[in-house]
């Protein structure tokens, strides 16, 4: 089956097993699915800034891939407890030492309600088979007053990249509404990779407080 598309804006249906198999295979591709990220990139700084002081706290990296964001958080916040969640076991195998690894779907997180002080999903919500349920789960595991970050691609920029056919990109208002069902404060903005570069419309960030 052909899984890549640049033109079809409506996401094709795929099962979690098919998505897991795709990413277990993709884990061999370090160029396109890297295990590290430059901590100076704005995406990383935005997550760190919004989550705040994590010393002695628990945070979930939901749809972590190889744990590149978790690697930075673990180095910056050695007293934090970081849970790295991903559907693909081969991706999780690259997560850094000291991080708690958990193979699971974004739509059924095996974490207790209100068990985390914060959570983030960076370019992972786009792969969820049920977007409203995945957002609800992301919010469910966070304590009242806890902070949530979602960084993903802008629906208005669809077609600029080749993507798996099931992938979804989002409008600002769409995720604001979904997060707003569970959070008391939600905002969104366009972001670039670097602070000194104007956003080109590809990436959006949603910041929420439960």
PDB file of C-alpha atoms in Angstrom:
ATOM      1  CA  UNK A   1       0.000   0.000   0.000  1.00  0.00           C
ATOM      2  CA  UNK A   2       1.219   3.530  -0.850  1.00  0.00           C
ATOM      3  CA  UNK A   3       1.411   5.572   2.329  1.00  0.00           C
ATOM      4  CA  UNK A   4       2.818   8.906   1.141  1.00  0.00           C
ATOM      5  CA  UNK A   5       0.945  11.869  -0.302  1.00  0.00           C
ATOM      6  CA  UNK A   6       1.435  15.580  -1.029  1.00  0.00           C
ATOM      7  CA  UNK A   7      -1.936  16.315  -2.532  1.00  0.00           C
ATOM      8  CA  UNK A   8      -4.794  14.625  -0.656  1.00  0.00           C
ATOM      9  CA  UNK A   9      -5.924  17.011   2.075  1.00  0.00           C
ATOM     10  CA  UNK A  10      -8.337  14.537   3.704  1.00  0.00           C
ATOM     11  CA  UNK A  11      -6.462  11.985   5.802  1.00  0.00           C
ATOM     12  CA  UNK A  12      -6.691   8.345   4.775  1.00  0.00           C
ATOM     13  CA  UNK A  13      -7.750   5.844   7.377  1.00  0.00           C
ATOM     14  CA  UNK A  14      -5.005   3.694   8.880  1.00  0.00           C
ATOM     15  CA  UNK A  15      -5.038   1.326  11.811  1.00  0.00           C
ATOM     16  CA  UNK A  16      -2.767   1.786  14.830  1.00  0.00           C
ATOM     17  CA  UNK A  17      -0.994  -1.421  13.803  1.00  0.00           C
ATOM     18  CA  UNK A  18      -0.198   0.033  10.371  1.00  0.00           C
ATOM     19  CA  UNK A  19       1.041   3.282  11.871  1.00  0.00           C
ATOM     20  CA  UNK A  20       3.146   1.386  14.410  1.00  0.00           C
ATOM     21  CA  UNK A  21       4.696  -0.721  11.639  1.00  0.00           C
ATOM     22  CA  UNK A  22       5.479   2.416   9.613  1.00  0.00           C
ATOM     23  CA  UNK A  23       7.337   4.055  12.495  1.00  0.00           C
ATOM     24  CA  UNK A  24       9.086   0.888  13.612  1.00  0.00           C
ATOM     25  CA  UNK A  25      10.524   0.765  10.090  1.00  0.00           C
ATOM     26  CA  UNK A  26      11.191   4.534  10.036  1.00  0.00           C
ATOM     27  CA  UNK A  27      13.255   4.256  13.220  1.00  0.00           C
ATOM     28  CA  UNK A  28      16.146   3.096  11.041  1.00  0.00           C
ATOM     29  CA  UNK A  29      16.142   6.468   9.256  1.00  0.00           C
ATOM     30  CA  UNK A  30      18.156   8.821  11.475  1.00  0.00           C
ATOM     31  CA  UNK A  31      18.246  11.559   8.828  1.00  0.00           C
ATOM     32  CA  UNK A  32      14.472  12.086   8.720  1.00  0.00           C
ATOM     33  CA  UNK A  33      13.680  10.769  12.225  1.00  0.00           C
ATOM     34  CA  UNK A  34      16.587  12.026  14.367  1.00  0.00           C
ATOM     35  CA  UNK A  35      17.222  11.087  17.972  1.00  0.00           C
ATOM     36  CA  UNK A  36      18.618  14.508  18.891  1.00  0.00           C
ATOM     37  CA  UNK A  37      17.566  18.141  18.447  1.00  0.00           C
ATOM     38  CA  UNK A  38      19.460  21.397  18.826  1.00  0.00           C
ATOM     39  CA  UNK A  39      18.253  22.894  22.145  1.00  0.00           C
ATOM     40  CA  UNK A  40      18.511  26.377  20.614  1.00  0.00           C
ATOM     41  CA  UNK A  41      15.602  25.632  18.262  1.00  0.00           C
ATOM     42  CA  UNK A  42      12.543  27.687  19.164  1.00  0.00           C
ATOM     43  CA  UNK A  43      10.310  24.607  19.374  1.00  0.00           C
ATOM     44  CA  UNK A  44      12.458  23.296  22.225  1.00  0.00           C
ATOM     45  CA  UNK A  45      12.673  26.658  23.985  1.00  0.00           C
ATOM     46  CA  UNK A  46       8.914  27.106  23.759  1.00  0.00           C
ATOM     47  CA  UNK A  47       8.287  23.737  25.437  1.00  0.00           C
ATOM     48  CA  UNK A  48      10.809  24.488  28.190  1.00  0.00           C
ATOM     49  CA  UNK A  49       9.523  28.010  28.780  1.00  0.00           C
ATOM     50  CA  UNK A  50       5.848  27.061  28.945  1.00  0.00           C
ATOM     51  CA  UNK A  51       6.355  24.021  31.190  1.00  0.00           C
ATOM     52  CA  UNK A  52       8.441  26.100  33.601  1.00  0.00           C
ATOM     53  CA  UNK A  53      10.409  24.716  36.533  1.00  0.00           C
ATOM     54  CA  UNK A  54      10.114  20.907  36.419  1.00  0.00           C
ATOM     55  CA  UNK A  55      12.334  20.045  39.398  1.00  0.00           C
ATOM     56  CA  UNK A  56      10.634  17.238  41.295  1.00  0.00           C
ATOM     57  CA  UNK A  57       7.763  17.189  38.806  1.00  0.00           C
ATOM     58  CA  UNK A  58       6.454  14.680  36.278  1.00  0.00           C
ATOM     59  CA  UNK A  59       6.044  15.489  32.593  1.00  0.00           C
ATOM     60  CA  UNK A  60       4.895  13.356  29.658  1.00  0.00           C
ATOM     61  CA  UNK A  61       6.361  13.499  26.151  1.00  0.00           C
ATOM     62  CA  UNK A  62       3.402  12.119  24.184  1.00  0.00           C
ATOM     63  CA  UNK A  63       4.299  10.698  20.793  1.00  0.00           C
ATOM     64  CA  UNK A  64       7.963  11.149  21.648  1.00  0.00           C
ATOM     65  CA  UNK A  65       9.508   9.395  18.650  1.00  0.00           C
ATOM     66  CA  UNK A  66      13.141   8.804  19.552  1.00  0.00           C
ATOM     67  CA  UNK A  67      12.862  11.076  22.578  1.00  0.00           C
ATOM     68  CA  UNK A  68      14.793  14.024  21.194  1.00  0.00           C
ATOM     69  CA  UNK A  69      12.827  16.588  23.229  1.00  0.00           C
ATOM     70  CA  UNK A  70      12.912  14.342  26.297  1.00  0.00           C
ATOM     71  CA  UNK A  71      16.701  14.171  25.939  1.00  0.00           C
ATOM     72  CA  UNK A  72      16.961  17.954  26.244  1.00  0.00           C
ATOM     73  CA  UNK A  73      14.503  18.097  29.150  1.00  0.00           C
ATOM     74  CA  UNK A  74      16.355  15.342  31.010  1.00  0.00           C
ATOM     75  CA  UNK A  75      19.636  17.228  30.639  1.00  0.00           C
ATOM     76  CA  UNK A  76      18.120  20.568  31.684  1.00  0.00           C
ATOM     77  CA  UNK A  77      15.876  19.224  34.455  1.00  0.00           C
ATOM     78  CA  UNK A  78      17.697  16.218  36.000  1.00  0.00           C
ATOM     79  CA  UNK A  79      15.306  16.167  38.974  1.00  0.00           C
ATOM     80  CA  UNK A  80      12.228  15.873  36.780  1.00  0.00           C
ATOM     81  CA  UNK A  81      10.500  12.576  36.058  1.00  0.00           C
ATOM     82  CA  UNK A  82       9.968  12.287  32.297  1.00  0.00           C
ATOM     83  CA  UNK A  83       7.650   9.722  30.727  1.00  0.00           C
ATOM     84  CA  UNK A  84       8.286   9.117  27.023  1.00  0.00           C
ATOM     85  CA  UNK A  85       5.264   7.620  25.258  1.00  0.00           C
ATOM     86  CA  UNK A  86       5.251   6.335  21.675  1.00  0.00           C
ATOM     87  CA  UNK A  87       3.360   3.779  19.645  1.00  0.00           C
ATOM     88  CA  UNK A  88       6.505   2.362  18.014  1.00  0.00           C
ATOM     89  CA  UNK A  89       8.829   0.281  20.170  1.00  0.00           C
ATOM     90  CA  UNK A  90      11.754   0.785  17.768  1.00  0.00           C
ATOM     91  CA  UNK A  91      11.453   4.539  18.217  1.00  0.00           C
ATOM     92  CA  UNK A  92      11.295   4.235  22.005  1.00  0.00           C
ATOM     93  CA  UNK A  93      14.480   2.168  21.999  1.00  0.00           C
ATOM     94  CA  UNK A  94      16.374   5.394  21.214  1.00  0.00           C
ATOM     95  CA  UNK A  95      14.949   7.332  24.186  1.00  0.00           C
ATOM     96  CA  UNK A  96      17.666   8.569  26.551  1.00  0.00           C
ATOM     97  CA  UNK A  97      18.661   6.777  29.754  1.00  0.00           C
ATOM     98  CA  UNK A  98      16.743   7.806  32.848  1.00  0.00           C
ATOM     99  CA  UNK A  99      13.540   8.473  30.932  1.00  0.00           C
ATOM    100  CA  UNK A 100      10.580   6.190  31.642  1.00  0.00           C
ATOM    101  CA  UNK A 101       9.591   4.550  28.346  1.00  0.00           C
ATOM    102  CA  UNK A 102       6.034   3.541  27.604  1.00  0.00           C
ATOM    103  CA  UNK A 103       4.768   1.936  24.380  1.00  0.00           C
ATOM    104  CA  UNK A 104       1.183   3.096  23.922  1.00  0.00           C
ATOM    105  CA  UNK A 105      -1.262   4.933  21.681  1.00  0.00           C
ATOM    106  CA  UNK A 106      -1.992   8.628  22.164  1.00  0.00           C
ATOM    107  CA  UNK A 107      -5.682   7.723  22.336  1.00  0.00           C
ATOM    108  CA  UNK A 108      -5.224   5.381  25.319  1.00  0.00           C
ATOM    109  CA  UNK A 109      -2.432   6.686  27.522  1.00  0.00           C
ATOM    110  CA  UNK A 110      -1.586   4.231  30.336  1.00  0.00           C
ATOM    111  CA  UNK A 111      -1.108   7.062  32.820  1.00  0.00           C
ATOM    112  CA  UNK A 112      -3.430   7.903  35.694  1.00  0.00           C
ATOM    113  CA  UNK A 113      -5.702  10.923  35.526  1.00  0.00           C
ATOM    114  CA  UNK A 114      -3.985  14.085  36.836  1.00  0.00           C
ATOM    115  CA  UNK A 115      -0.706  12.202  37.315  1.00  0.00           C
ATOM    116  CA  UNK A 116       1.515  14.676  35.425  1.00  0.00           C
ATOM    117  CA  UNK A 117       2.445  18.281  36.065  1.00  0.00           C
ATOM    118  CA  UNK A 118       2.799  18.904  32.348  1.00  0.00           C
ATOM    119  CA  UNK A 119       2.651  17.256  28.944  1.00  0.00           C
ATOM    120  CA  UNK A 120       3.645  18.069  25.408  1.00  0.00           C
ATOM    121  CA  UNK A 121       3.128  16.643  21.930  1.00  0.00           C
ATOM    122  CA  UNK A 122       5.495  17.840  19.211  1.00  0.00           C
ATOM    123  CA  UNK A 123       4.622  16.807  15.648  1.00  0.00           C
ATOM    124  CA  UNK A 124       2.861  13.733  16.980  1.00  0.00           C
ATOM    125  CA  UNK A 125      -0.815  14.653  17.232  1.00  0.00           C
ATOM    126  CA  UNK A 126      -0.855  14.686  13.418  1.00  0.00           C
ATOM    127  CA  UNK A 127      -0.506  10.891  13.513  1.00  0.00           C
ATOM    128  CA  UNK A 128      -3.320  10.140  15.987  1.00  0.00           C
ATOM    129  CA  UNK A 129      -6.197   8.036  14.641  1.00  0.00           C
ATOM    130  CA  UNK A 130      -8.756  10.031  16.687  1.00  0.00           C
ATOM    131  CA  UNK A 131      -7.737  13.665  17.194  1.00  0.00           C
ATOM    132  CA  UNK A 132     -10.399  14.717  19.767  1.00  0.00           C
ATOM    133  CA  UNK A 133      -9.702  11.609  21.842  1.00  0.00           C
ATOM    134  CA  UNK A 134      -5.938  12.124  21.675  1.00  0.00           C
ATOM    135  CA  UNK A 135      -6.334  15.738  22.856  1.00  0.00           C
ATOM    136  CA  UNK A 136      -8.665  14.603  25.643  1.00  0.00           C
ATOM    137  CA  UNK A 137      -6.096  12.023  26.782  1.00  0.00           C
ATOM    138  CA  UNK A 138      -3.275  14.559  26.680  1.00  0.00           C
ATOM    139  CA  UNK A 139      -5.316  16.814  28.950  1.00  0.00           C
ATOM    140  CA  UNK A 140      -6.652  14.030  31.192  1.00  0.00           C
ATOM    141  CA  UNK A 141      -3.226  13.022  32.473  1.00  0.00           C
ATOM    142  CA  UNK A 142      -2.322  16.601  33.487  1.00  0.00           C
ATOM    143  CA  UNK A 143      -3.180  18.002  36.905  1.00  0.00           C
ATOM    144  CA  UNK A 144      -5.375  21.091  37.266  1.00  0.00           C
ATOM    145  CA  UNK A 145      -3.071  24.054  36.821  1.00  0.00           C
ATOM    146  CA  UNK A 146      -0.641  21.949  34.804  1.00  0.00           C
ATOM    147  CA  UNK A 147       0.696  23.056  31.445  1.00  0.00           C
ATOM    148  CA  UNK A 148       0.334  21.566  27.969  1.00  0.00           C
ATOM    149  CA  UNK A 149       2.165  22.294  24.709  1.00  0.00           C
ATOM    150  CA  UNK A 150       1.207  21.087  21.244  1.00  0.00           C
ATOM    151  CA  UNK A 151       3.417  21.899  18.261  1.00  0.00           C
ATOM    152  CA  UNK A 152       2.262  20.725  14.869  1.00  0.00           C
ATOM    153  CA  UNK A 153       1.815  21.691  11.261  1.00  0.00           C
ATOM    154  CA  UNK A 154      -0.566  24.300   9.919  1.00  0.00           C
ATOM    155  CA  UNK A 155      -3.456  23.103   7.736  1.00  0.00           C
ATOM    156  CA  UNK A 156      -3.080  26.254   5.643  1.00  0.00           C
ATOM    157  CA  UNK A 157       0.370  25.011   4.570  1.00  0.00           C
ATOM    158  CA  UNK A 158      -0.845  21.544   3.506  1.00  0.00           C
ATOM    159  CA  UNK A 159       1.009  20.177   0.482  1.00  0.00           C
ATOM    160  CA  UNK A 160       4.392  21.723   1.263  1.00  0.00           C
ATOM    161  CA  UNK A 161       5.756  18.405   2.539  1.00  0.00           C
ATOM    162  CA  UNK A 162       5.329  14.785   1.578  1.00  0.00           C
ATOM    163  CA  UNK A 163       3.461  13.032   4.384  1.00  0.00           C
ATOM    164  CA  UNK A 164       1.981   9.653   5.272  1.00  0.00           C
ATOM    165  CA  UNK A 165      -1.555   9.574   3.901  1.00  0.00           C
ATOM    166  CA  UNK A 166      -3.125   9.366   7.365  1.00  0.00           C
ATOM    167  CA  UNK A 167      -1.370  12.511   8.621  1.00  0.00           C
ATOM    168  CA  UNK A 168      -3.510  15.489   9.694  1.00  0.00           C
ATOM    169  CA  UNK A 169      -2.500  19.137   9.882  1.00  0.00           C
ATOM    170  CA  UNK A 170      -4.504  21.608  11.960  1.00  0.00           C
ATOM    171  CA  UNK A 171      -5.999  25.061  11.910  1.00  0.00           C
ATOM    172  CA  UNK A 172      -5.389  27.264  14.927  1.00  0.00           C
ATOM    173  CA  UNK A 173      -9.059  27.409  15.933  1.00  0.00           C
ATOM    174  CA  UNK A 174      -9.558  23.643  15.595  1.00  0.00           C
ATOM    175  CA  UNK A 175      -7.079  22.752  18.328  1.00  0.00           C
ATOM    176  CA  UNK A 176      -7.957  25.805  20.393  1.00  0.00           C
ATOM    177  CA  UNK A 177     -11.512  24.457  20.573  1.00  0.00           C
ATOM    178  CA  UNK A 178     -10.420  20.912  21.414  1.00  0.00           C
ATOM    179  CA  UNK A 179      -7.985  22.049  24.113  1.00  0.00           C
ATOM    180  CA  UNK A 180     -10.552  24.539  25.397  1.00  0.00           C
ATOM    181  CA  UNK A 181     -12.886  21.677  26.313  1.00  0.00           C
ATOM    182  CA  UNK A 182     -10.430  20.646  29.030  1.00  0.00           C
ATOM    183  CA  UNK A 183      -8.260  23.690  29.782  1.00  0.00           C
ATOM    184  CA  UNK A 184      -8.978  27.084  31.323  1.00  0.00           C
ATOM    185  CA  UNK A 185      -6.449  28.966  29.180  1.00  0.00           C
ATOM    186  CA  UNK A 186      -5.498  28.293  25.558  1.00  0.00           C
ATOM    187  CA  UNK A 187      -3.499  30.368  23.095  1.00  0.00           C
ATOM    188  CA  UNK A 188      -1.827  29.700  19.757  1.00  0.00           C
ATOM    189  CA  UNK A 189       0.750  31.282  17.482  1.00  0.00           C
ATOM    190  CA  UNK A 190       2.799  30.680  14.368  1.00  0.00           C
ATOM    191  CA  UNK A 191       6.383  29.696  15.088  1.00  0.00           C
ATOM    192  CA  UNK A 192       9.603  29.237  13.157  1.00  0.00           C
ATOM    193  CA  UNK A 193      12.548  26.996  13.985  1.00  0.00           C
ATOM    194  CA  UNK A 194      14.698  29.930  15.089  1.00  0.00           C
ATOM    195  CA  UNK A 195      13.785  32.983  17.172  1.00  0.00           C
ATOM    196  CA  UNK A 196      15.366  35.444  14.749  1.00  0.00           C
ATOM    197  CA  UNK A 197      13.499  34.072  11.696  1.00  0.00           C
ATOM    198  CA  UNK A 198       9.969  35.086  10.767  1.00  0.00           C
ATOM    199  CA  UNK A 199       7.484  32.162  10.833  1.00  0.00           C
ATOM    200  CA  UNK A 200       6.758  30.859   7.329  1.00  0.00           C
ATOM    201  CA  UNK A 201       3.338  29.465   8.234  1.00  0.00           C
ATOM    202  CA  UNK A 202       4.343  25.796   8.439  1.00  0.00           C
ATOM    203  CA  UNK A 203       4.311  25.339  12.220  1.00  0.00           C
ATOM    204  CA  UNK A 204       1.819  26.328  14.891  1.00  0.00           C
ATOM    205  CA  UNK A 205       2.129  26.109  18.662  1.00  0.00           C
ATOM    206  CA  UNK A 206      -0.751  25.787  21.120  1.00  0.00           C
ATOM    207  CA  UNK A 207      -0.087  26.622  24.778  1.00  0.00           C
ATOM    208  CA  UNK A 208      -2.599  25.617  27.419  1.00  0.00           C
ATOM    209  CA  UNK A 209      -3.108  25.638  31.169  1.00  0.00           C
ATOM    210  CA  UNK A 210      -5.529  23.105  32.574  1.00  0.00           C
TER     211      UNK A 210
END
